[in-house]
Each structure stands twice: as structure tokens, then as C-alpha cells.
Short mmCIF file of C-alpha atoms in Angstrom, two decimals:
data_model
loop_
_atom_site.label_atom_id
_atom_site.label_comp_id
_atom_site.label_asym_id
_atom_site.label_seq_id
_atom_site.Cartn_x
_atom_site.Cartn_y
_atom_site.Cartn_z
CA UNK X 1 15.65 -7.52 -12.57
CA UNK X 2 12.31 -8.29 -13.65
CA UNK X 3 9.85 -10.06 -10.95
CA UNK X 4 9.09 -13.48 -11.17
CA UNK X 5 5.58 -14.17 -12.08
CA UNK X 6 4.34 -14.81 -8.29
CA UNK X 7 6.13 -11.87 -7.24
CA UNK X 8 4.30 -9.74 -10.22
CA UNK X 9 1.01 -10.83 -9.34
CA UNK X 10 1.74 -10.04 -5.41
CA UNK X 11 2.34 -6.59 -6.07
CA UNK X 12 -0.46 -6.33 -8.41
CA UNK X 13 -2.59 -7.54 -5.57
CA UNK X 14 -1.05 -4.73 -3.33
CA UNK X 15 -2.02 -2.40 -6.13
CA UNK X 16 -5.38 -3.09 -6.42
CA UNK X 17 -6.02 -2.99 -2.72
CA UNK X 18 -4.48 0.63 -2.95
CA UNK X 19 -6.44 1.42 -6.11
CA UNK X 20 -9.95 0.63 -4.51
CA UNK X 21 -9.30 2.17 -0.76
CA UNK X 22 -12.37 4.58 -0.29
CA UNK X 23 -14.22 3.32 -3.18
CA UNK X 24 -17.36 1.52 -2.32
CA UNK X 25 -18.40 -1.16 -4.68
CA UNK X 26 -15.98 -0.62 -7.33
CA UNK X 27 -13.22 -3.57 -6.69
CA UNK X 28 -14.32 -5.19 -9.30
CA UNK X 29 -13.66 -2.59 -11.89
CA UNK X 30 -10.31 -2.48 -10.74
CA UNK X 31 -9.98 -6.59 -10.96
CA UNK X 32 -11.27 -6.32 -14.36
CA UNK X 33 -9.39 -3.43 -15.24
CA UNK X 34 -6.07 -5.51 -14.04
CA UNK X 35 -7.12 -8.67 -15.99
CA UNK X 36 -7.64 -6.68 -18.97
CA UNK X 37 -4.33 -5.08 -19.01
CA UNK X 38 -2.71 -8.56 -18.44
CA UNK X 39 -4.36 -10.19 -21.00
CA UNK X 40 -3.78 -7.07 -23.52
CA UNK X 41 -7.52 -6.67 -24.05
CA UNK X 42 -9.80 -3.60 -23.67
CA UNK X 43 -12.21 -2.97 -21.06
CA UNK X 44 -15.81 -0.85 -21.61
CA UNK X 45 -17.79 0.54 -18.63
CA UNK X 46 -21.35 1.29 -19.35
CA UNK X 47 -23.35 3.50 -16.45
CA UNK X 48 -24.86 6.68 -15.59
CA UNK X 49 -22.44 9.67 -14.52
CA UNK X 50 -20.84 10.23 -10.95
CA UNK X 51 -20.58 6.18 -10.39
CA UNK X 52 -16.87 6.37 -9.85
CA UNK X 53 -15.73 4.84 -13.54
CA UNK X 54 -13.26 7.64 -13.79
CA UNK X 55 -11.92 7.47 -10.45
CA UNK X 56 -11.54 3.70 -10.68
CA UNK X 57 -9.43 4.28 -13.85
CA UNK X 58 -7.05 7.05 -12.76
CA UNK X 59 -6.00 5.02 -9.24
CA UNK X 60 -5.74 1.75 -10.93
CA UNK X 61 -3.52 3.64 -13.76
CA UNK X 62 -1.58 5.35 -11.08
CA UNK X 63 -0.79 2.24 -9.28
CA UNK X 64 0.63 0.58 -12.53
CA UNK X 65 2.83 3.51 -13.34
CA UNK X 66 3.95 4.22 -17.06
CA UNK X 67 2.59 6.85 -19.32
CA UNK X 68 -1.53 7.58 -18.80
CA UNK X 69 -3.46 9.27 -21.39
CA UNK X 70 -6.96 10.54 -20.44
CA UNK X 71 -9.44 12.08 -22.89
CA UNK X 72 -13.00 13.55 -22.94
CA UNK X 73 -14.35 12.84 -26.32
CA UNK X 74 -16.40 14.96 -28.27
CA UNK X 75 -18.03 15.60 -31.66
CA UNK X 76 -15.60 18.75 -31.99
CA UNK X 77 -12.59 17.12 -31.20
CA UNK X 78 -10.01 17.24 -34.16
CA UNK X 79 -8.13 14.17 -35.41
CA UNK X 80 -4.95 15.61 -33.90
CA UNK X 81 -5.61 15.32 -30.48
CA UNK X 82 -5.82 11.57 -31.32
CA UNK X 83 -1.80 11.67 -31.81
CA UNK X 84 -1.40 11.92 -28.01
CA UNK X 85 -2.61 8.16 -27.71
CA UNK X 86 0.41 6.80 -29.34
CA UNK X 87 2.78 6.91 -26.45
CA UNK X 88 0.27 5.99 -23.67
CA UNK X 89 1.14 2.55 -21.78
CA UNK X 90 -2.68 3.27 -20.43
CA UNK X 91 -5.53 5.09 -21.44
CA UNK X 92 -8.94 6.11 -20.64
CA UNK X 93 -11.41 7.93 -22.99
CA UNK X 94 -14.73 9.16 -21.69
CA UNK X 95 -17.93 9.48 -23.40
CA UNK X 96 -16.12 7.28 -26.12
CA UNK X 97 -18.92 6.85 -28.49
CA UNK X 98 -19.08 10.67 -28.75
CA UNK X 99 -16.18 11.12 -30.87
CA UNK X 100 -16.43 12.13 -34.75
CA UNK X 101 -16.32 9.54 -37.22
CA UNK X 102 -12.57 10.55 -37.94
CA UNK X 103 -11.55 9.75 -34.49
CA UNK X 104 -13.44 6.47 -33.91
CA UNK X 105 -11.51 5.39 -37.33
CA UNK X 106 -8.25 6.65 -35.91
CA UNK X 107 -9.07 4.84 -32.35
CA UNK X 108 -10.72 1.74 -34.20
CA UNK X 109 -7.13 0.77 -35.76
CA UNK X 110 -5.41 1.65 -32.53
CA UNK X 111 -7.29 -0.80 -30.57
CA UNK X 112 -7.07 -3.46 -33.13
CA UNK X 113 -3.57 -3.41 -34.13
CA UNK X 114 -1.89 -0.95 -31.31
CA UNK X 115 -0.47 0.87 -34.14
CA UNK X 116 -1.22 4.49 -35.12
CA UNK X 117 -1.58 5.55 -38.80
CA UNK X 118 -2.14 8.75 -40.47
CA UNK X 119 -0.95 9.63 -43.59
CA UNK X 120 2.47 8.81 -43.67
CA UNK X 121 2.70 8.52 -39.60
CA UNK X 122 3.06 4.75 -38.78
CA UNK X 123 3.69 4.40 -35.04
CA UNK X 124 3.78 1.12 -33.10
CA UNK X 125 1.94 2.08 -29.53
CA UNK X 126 2.84 0.21 -26.32
CA UNK X 127 -0.73 0.35 -25.09
CA UNK X 128 -1.39 -1.95 -22.75
CA UNK X 129 -5.27 -1.41 -22.13
CA UNK X 130 -7.72 1.13 -22.99
CA UNK X 131 -10.61 1.69 -21.02
CA UNK X 132 -13.58 3.01 -22.44
CA UNK X 133 -16.62 4.72 -20.42
CA UNK X 134 -20.21 5.77 -21.26
CA UNK X 135 -23.42 6.31 -20.05
CA UNK X 136 -24.90 3.46 -22.08
CA UNK X 137 -24.18 1.47 -25.33
CA UNK X 138 -24.93 2.90 -28.86
CA UNK X 139 -27.65 1.48 -31.29
CA UNK X 140 -25.95 2.93 -34.10
CA UNK X 141 -24.22 -0.28 -36.15
CA UNK X 142 -20.93 1.54 -36.89
CA UNK X 143 -20.50 2.58 -33.35
CA UNK X 144 -21.40 -1.03 -32.02
CA UNK X 145 -18.81 -2.59 -34.51
CA UNK X 146 -16.41 -0.03 -32.37
CA UNK X 147 -17.85 -0.89 -28.88
CA UNK X 148 -16.79 -4.55 -30.09
CA UNK X 149 -13.18 -4.00 -29.71
CA UNK X 150 -13.39 -3.62 -26.16
CA UNK X 151 -13.71 -7.46 -25.14
CA UNK X 152 -14.77 -6.87 -21.54
CA UNK X 153 -17.97 -5.23 -20.61
CA UNK X 154 -18.75 -4.26 -17.28
CA UNK X 155 -21.93 -2.51 -16.29
CA UNK X 156 -22.43 -0.31 -12.85
CA UNK X 157 -24.96 1.36 -11.18
CA UNK X 158 -25.09 3.74 -8.25
CA UNK X 159 -24.28 2.57 -4.66
CA UNK X 160 -26.90 0.35 -3.32
CA UNK X 161 -28.80 2.09 -0.58
CA UNK X 162 -27.54 -0.12 2.05
CA UNK X 163 -23.98 0.59 1.50
CA UNK X 164 -24.80 4.60 1.41
CA UNK X 165 -23.32 5.03 5.35
CA UNK X 166 -19.94 3.28 3.45
CA UNK X 167 -20.03 5.69 0.43
CA UNK X 168 -20.44 8.98 2.84
CA UNK X 169 -17.42 7.76 5.12
CA UNK X 170 -15.23 6.66 2.33
CA UNK X 171 -15.98 9.82 0.17
CA UNK X 172 -14.69 11.87 3.30
CA UNK X 173 -11.41 9.70 3.42
CA UNK X 174 -11.00 9.70 -0.12
CA UNK X 175 -8.97 13.14 -0.13
CA UNK X 176 -6.35 12.12 2.66
CA UNK X 177 -2.71 10.89 1.36
CA UNK X 178 -2.39 7.63 -0.36
CA UNK X 179 -0.30 5.19 0.58
CA UNK X 180 2.79 4.10 -1.81
CA UNK X 181 1.56 0.33 -2.81
CA UNK X 182 2.55 0.31 -6.16
CA UNK X 183 3.12 -2.52 -8.77
CA UNK X 184 4.92 -1.48 -12.47
CA UNK X 185 4.93 -1.85 -16.18
CA UNK X 186 7.40 -4.72 -16.09
CA UNK X 187 4.87 -6.66 -13.80
CA UNK X 188 2.46 -6.49 -16.72
CA UNK X 189 5.12 -7.53 -19.06
CA UNK X 190 6.16 -10.50 -17.14
CA UNK X 191 2.21 -11.51 -16.58
CA UNK X 192 1.36 -10.93 -20.24
CA UNK X 193 3.86 -12.98 -21.50
CA UNK X 194 3.08 -16.02 -18.79
CA UNK X 195 -0.38 -15.65 -20.50
CA UNK X 196 0.92 -16.87 -24.15
CA UNK X 197 2.40 -19.72 -22.46
CA UNK X 198 -0.54 -20.74 -20.47
CA UNK X 199 -1.86 -24.46 -21.31
CA UNK X 200 -5.56 -24.14 -22.53
CA UNK X 201 -5.74 -27.75 -23.43
CA UNK X 202 -7.84 -28.79 -20.54
CA UNK X 203 -10.26 -25.98 -20.45
CA UNK X 204 -11.22 -25.88 -23.93
CA UNK X 205 -13.73 -28.68 -24.29
CA UNK X 206 -15.37 -26.87 -21.07
CA UNK X 207 -15.33 -23.29 -23.03
CA UNK X 208 -16.84 -24.63 -25.88
CA UNK X 209 -19.78 -26.24 -23.81
CA UNK X 210 -20.49 -23.12 -22.46
CA UNK X 211 -20.67 -21.24 -25.63
CA UNK X 212 -22.79 -24.09 -26.60
CA UNK X 213 -24.95 -23.62 -23.32
CA UNK X 214 -25.47 -19.65 -24.39
CA UNK X 215 -26.20 -20.16 -27.79
CA UNK X 216 -29.16 -22.56 -26.92
CA UNK X 217 -30.36 -19.72 -24.85
CA UNK X 218 -29.89 -17.14 -27.47
CA UNK X 219 -26.93 -15.63 -25.98
CA UNK X 220 -25.06 -15.37 -29.02
CA UNK X 221 -21.40 -14.21 -28.90
CA UNK X 222 -19.26 -13.61 -32.24
CA UNK X 223 -16.66 -15.91 -32.93
CA UNK X 224 -13.82 -13.38 -32.38
CA UNK X 225 -15.29 -12.81 -28.94
CA UNK X 226 -15.34 -16.33 -28.16
CA UNK X 227 -11.69 -16.71 -29.79
CA UNK X 228 -10.36 -13.96 -27.50
CA UNK X 229 -12.03 -14.83 -24.25
CA UNK X 230 -9.54 -17.51 -24.19
CA UNK X 231 -6.86 -14.76 -23.20
CA UNK X 232 -9.02 -13.61 -20.40
CA UNK X 233 -9.23 -17.03 -19.41
CA UNK X 234 -5.44 -17.68 -19.34
CA UNK X 235 -4.77 -14.72 -17.70
CA UNK X 236 -7.04 -15.45 -14.87
CA UNK X 237 -5.43 -18.50 -14.62
CA UNK X 238 -1.69 -16.87 -14.56
CA UNK X 239 -2.91 -14.60 -12.03
CA UNK X 240 -3.73 -17.13 -9.99
CA UNK X 241 -0.29 -19.02 -10.12
CA UNK X 242 -1.38 -21.38 -12.21
CA UNK X 243 0.50 -22.69 -15.51
CA UNK X 244 -2.65 -24.03 -17.16
CA UNK X 245 -6.23 -22.79 -17.01
CA UNK X 246 -8.88 -24.60 -15.42
CA UNK X 247 -12.61 -24.60 -15.19
CA UNK X 248 -12.32 -22.13 -12.19
CA UNK X 249 -11.01 -19.80 -14.69
CA UNK X 250 -13.78 -19.58 -17.28
CA UNK X 251 -15.60 -16.93 -15.14
CA UNK X 252 -14.36 -14.12 -17.88
CA UNK X 253 -16.62 -15.45 -20.35
CA UNK X 254 -19.42 -13.60 -18.63
CA UNK X 255 -18.01 -10.04 -19.26
CA UNK X 256 -16.90 -11.17 -22.64
CA UNK X 257 -21.02 -10.85 -23.23
CA UNK X 258 -21.63 -7.60 -24.47
CA UNK X 259 -24.86 -6.61 -23.50
CA UNK X 260 -26.21 -6.32 -19.75
CA UNK X 261 -29.24 -8.52 -20.61
CA UNK X 262 -27.06 -11.15 -21.71
CA UNK X 263 -24.73 -11.13 -18.87
CA UNK X 264 -27.97 -11.31 -16.73
CA UNK X 265 -29.39 -14.32 -18.54
CA UNK X 266 -26.01 -15.75 -18.60
CA UNK X 267 -25.38 -15.86 -14.80
CA UNK X 268 -28.41 -18.27 -14.90
CA UNK X 269 -27.29 -20.54 -17.68
CA UNK X 270 -23.98 -20.58 -16.72
CA UNK X 271 -24.63 -21.02 -13.11
CA UNK X 272 -22.85 -24.31 -12.78
CA UNK X 273 -19.68 -23.25 -14.34
CA UNK X 274 -19.77 -19.88 -12.54
CA UNK X 275 -20.08 -21.09 -9.16
CA UNK X 276 -16.45 -22.93 -9.75
CA UNK X 277 -14.55 -19.56 -9.86
CA UNK X 278 -12.52 -18.37 -7.11
CA UNK X 279 -9.33 -16.46 -7.23
CA UNK X 280 -6.89 -15.74 -4.75
CA UNK X 281 -6.02 -12.01 -6.43
CA UNK X 282 -9.04 -10.93 -8.36
CA UNK X 283 -11.41 -11.62 -5.30
CA UNK X 284 -14.29 -9.19 -5.72
CA UNK X 285 -15.20 -9.89 -9.41
CA UNK X 286 -15.03 -13.83 -8.87
CA UNK X 287 -17.05 -13.87 -5.56
CA UNK X 288 -19.66 -11.54 -7.26
CA UNK X 289 -19.66 -13.73 -10.61
CA UNK X 290 -19.61 -17.06 -8.50
CA UNK X 291 -22.10 -16.01 -5.65
CA UNK X 292 -20.92 -18.83 -3.53
CA UNK X 293 -19.41 -18.99 -0.14
CA UNK X 294 -16.10 -21.13 -1.71
CA UNK X 295 -15.52 -18.04 -3.88
CA UNK X 296 -15.75 -15.72 -0.86
CA UNK X 297 -12.91 -17.51 1.22
CA UNK X 298 -9.75 -15.44 -0.01
CA UNK X 299 -11.66 -12.41 0.30
CA UNK X 300 -13.13 -13.52 4.25
CA UNK X 301 -9.04 -14.59 4.68
CA UNK X 302 -7.82 -11.31 3.71
CA UNK X 303 -10.69 -9.20 5.69
CA UNK X 304 -9.42 -10.95 8.64
CA UNK X 305 -5.48 -10.32 8.20
CA UNK X 306 -6.46 -6.82 7.93
CA UNK X 307 -8.22 -6.65 11.15
CA UNK X 308 -5.61 -8.92 12.84
CA UNK X 309 -3.30 -6.58 12.03
CA UNK X 310 -4.66 -3.40 12.94
CA UNK X 311 -4.31 -1.28 16.13
CA UNK X 312 -1.63 -3.26 17.43
CA UNK X 313 -3.80 -6.19 17.70
CA UNK X 314 -6.99 -4.80 19.04
CA UNK X 315 -9.15 -4.51 15.89
CA UNK X 316 -12.61 -2.86 16.63
CA UNK X 317 -14.63 -5.03 18.41
CA UNK X 318 -18.10 -4.22 16.04
CA UNK X 319 -15.97 -5.23 12.91
CA UNK X 320 -14.36 -8.24 14.44
CA UNK X 321 -18.04 -9.35 15.45
CA UNK X 322 -19.60 -8.56 11.80
CA UNK X 323 -16.54 -10.74 10.17
CA UNK X 324 -17.13 -13.53 12.16
CA UNK X 325 -21.15 -13.11 11.76
CA UNK X 326 -20.64 -13.43 8.02
CA UNK X 327 -18.05 -16.11 8.06
CA UNK X 328 -20.52 -18.12 10.28
CA UNK X 329 -23.13 -17.69 7.92
CA UNK X 330 -21.23 -19.00 4.73
CA UNK X 331 -19.61 -21.84 6.12
CA UNK X 332 -20.33 -24.44 9.20
CA UNK X 333 -17.36 -24.24 11.98
CA UNK X 334 -16.58 -27.93 11.52
CA UNK X 335 -16.25 -27.68 7.71
CA UNK X 336 -14.36 -24.50 7.37
CA UNK X 337 -11.24 -24.38 5.34
CA UNK X 338 -8.05 -24.54 7.34
CA UNK X 339 -6.96 -20.84 6.57
CA UNK X 340 -10.33 -19.50 7.37
CA UNK X 341 -10.74 -21.63 10.56
CA UNK X 342 -7.25 -20.35 12.02
CA UNK X 343 -8.45 -16.64 11.31
CA UNK X 344 -11.56 -17.37 13.12
CA UNK X 345 -9.78 -18.41 16.06
CA UNK X 346 -7.78 -15.99 16.48
CA UNK X 347 -10.82 -13.12 15.82
CA UNK X 348 -12.36 -14.99 18.46
CA UNK X 349 -9.36 -14.52 20.78
CA UNK X 350 -9.23 -11.05 19.97
CA UNK X 351 -12.35 -10.01 21.54
CA UNK X 352 -12.41 -12.30 23.82
CA UNK X 353 -8.81 -10.88 25.11
CA UNK X 354 -9.83 -7.24 24.42
#
């Protein structure tokens, strides 16, 4: 029996946690990949080599199940290799702009219509999401048109200096056996069907106004990207358990902006809009987007729960104290949200009784 929308979202939440274990500062990529898979929109990840792009994609794909296809493109790849894609549920194309013209033309039809055509061959494809990776965006107009078929654009940098200790510790743990927390394609299908039924009427005026603000600031979005961004917004609502999209779901518009400079500018232009972002499932990416205490609530509650469940009720004192400092730095104790206030009290008790 297929899961309910709520059950499917919870399974995806567990899958995201599993996928990002032992990966530092890459939660956002995993969450954007899940958002894209639910919305049936593709994701382009741009960043230097060795920044964990492929690791995130493989882990999320493993947690979601289905047929996974991965390929490193190059100028010498023959068109026959593209024929391996039609059966894929999730695909990862590394160095995506290095494919030959013939390959990219074949992929263009597959990404646009989810249909594979070559000669008399015509196959309907089950592709939920294709993730492309590249070291940079192309300057060639024909390649830029291909890049535009990836609605979500994410830009990554090497892990920051202050998190290098985390990176080293996580890398040492990464080869250890993973847990079995998984979702499945049935979850994606249930959530995607709910996207089509989402009520967008309430949020459309706010979306239109946000686009006007971007245009006034010289940050242009094509009509196609504006229209398709509605699916990302609807997917955000569905994953949050809402049947109607609200202004808290407008944050994916930032990642529909195709250039890094445009995204940086949009953070300032849409500061008031993005400040409303919060999400019970996609916590990392909304926290990073909104950059407000309100957006951190879900993640802080989850961090507290994980600590309180650890070590038979005796969590490491240093980690508890660090989390309490973060909570108190973001919120006045008298104005804490009830869920977070209750966790704070339990955290304090855990170290007082240790």
C-alpha cells in the first residue's frame, strides 16, 4: 500500500539524514535534490573538483532507491551511451557540459520531455531527477541553453577553515557501514502527485512581486524559469505538510536564478521574503537561505533530540553545552518556541544530573 503524504515526507526526512551523515556542509545539496525529485525538476551543481558533489548525489540516490545511472561525460563519448539513461529513475551526469553536440542534443530531449528519441527508437523515461555537475557555468550560448534545462542551480565551495576539524573527523567515519534508513520511489510518486494538487492561488501575488523586485535590481529570470519555479514552491509546501503554498515556500525562487552573482544579489533584494522561509524537512537549505533564528528552530529541535537520545540519556557534555549556547544566542529564553523551550530544559537537566 502506498504511503500517505505525511508518511512519505517523514521517510524522506530520514533518508536525508542518512544521506548526509559524515558529509560536512552538504545538507543543502541533499535537500535541494529531494526538492527537485519531488517537483520533477533537474538540479545543476557547480563547484570545484573534490567538493563532495558526487558523494551527495550517490548517497541520496541510494536512500531513494530505484535505478541509478551515473556517467562522466567527455567529447569522445558515443551517442550509444545515452541509451543507458532511458531506464534510470535518478541520473547523475558529471562534467555535464563536456558532452559532444550529439550527446547534449539527445539529453536535451530527455530532460525536457522525459522521452528518449534516436532514429526509430522512442522510449518514455521514468526519470525523476537528473543531477548535473560542472566546475563552472559555460559561456557558449548553445551550452547555456542546455544549462537552462536544470531549473535548480546550486553553487558549492570547499569546506570553510573553521569546519576543517569536522571534515577530517567525518571523512574518517565515512567508510563505516551506514544504517538502513531509506525512502523509496513510492514516496516520491505520492509527493509528486500532491504537488500537482497544491493550491497556489494565495502565493502567486507574492511570487509575482518578488520577480518584479528582481527585475528592478537587474536580476533577470526567463518566463520559463518563473513558471517552472511554481513547481518548486508547491513541492516545498507538500514536503512541509501543507496543501496550500504560502510565502514561507517562496525560498526556492532563489535557486531558480541561474548565476551565482544573481543569487548573491537576490539574497539582499528578497531579504524580507526569504526571511519567512522555514521548513520542518528541508531545514538546512531554508536556514541558510533565510539566515534568521526562526529558520533555525527545526534544526535546533532535531539536534537536541539526537543528543537526548544518545548514550542512554547521557549525551556528551561539551556538545550539550555548545547547543545550549547556540539556542541562547538566537533566542531570549522568555520567548523560546514551546518545542525548543522544552528541549532546552531537558538538555540542562541532562548535564546537571550527569
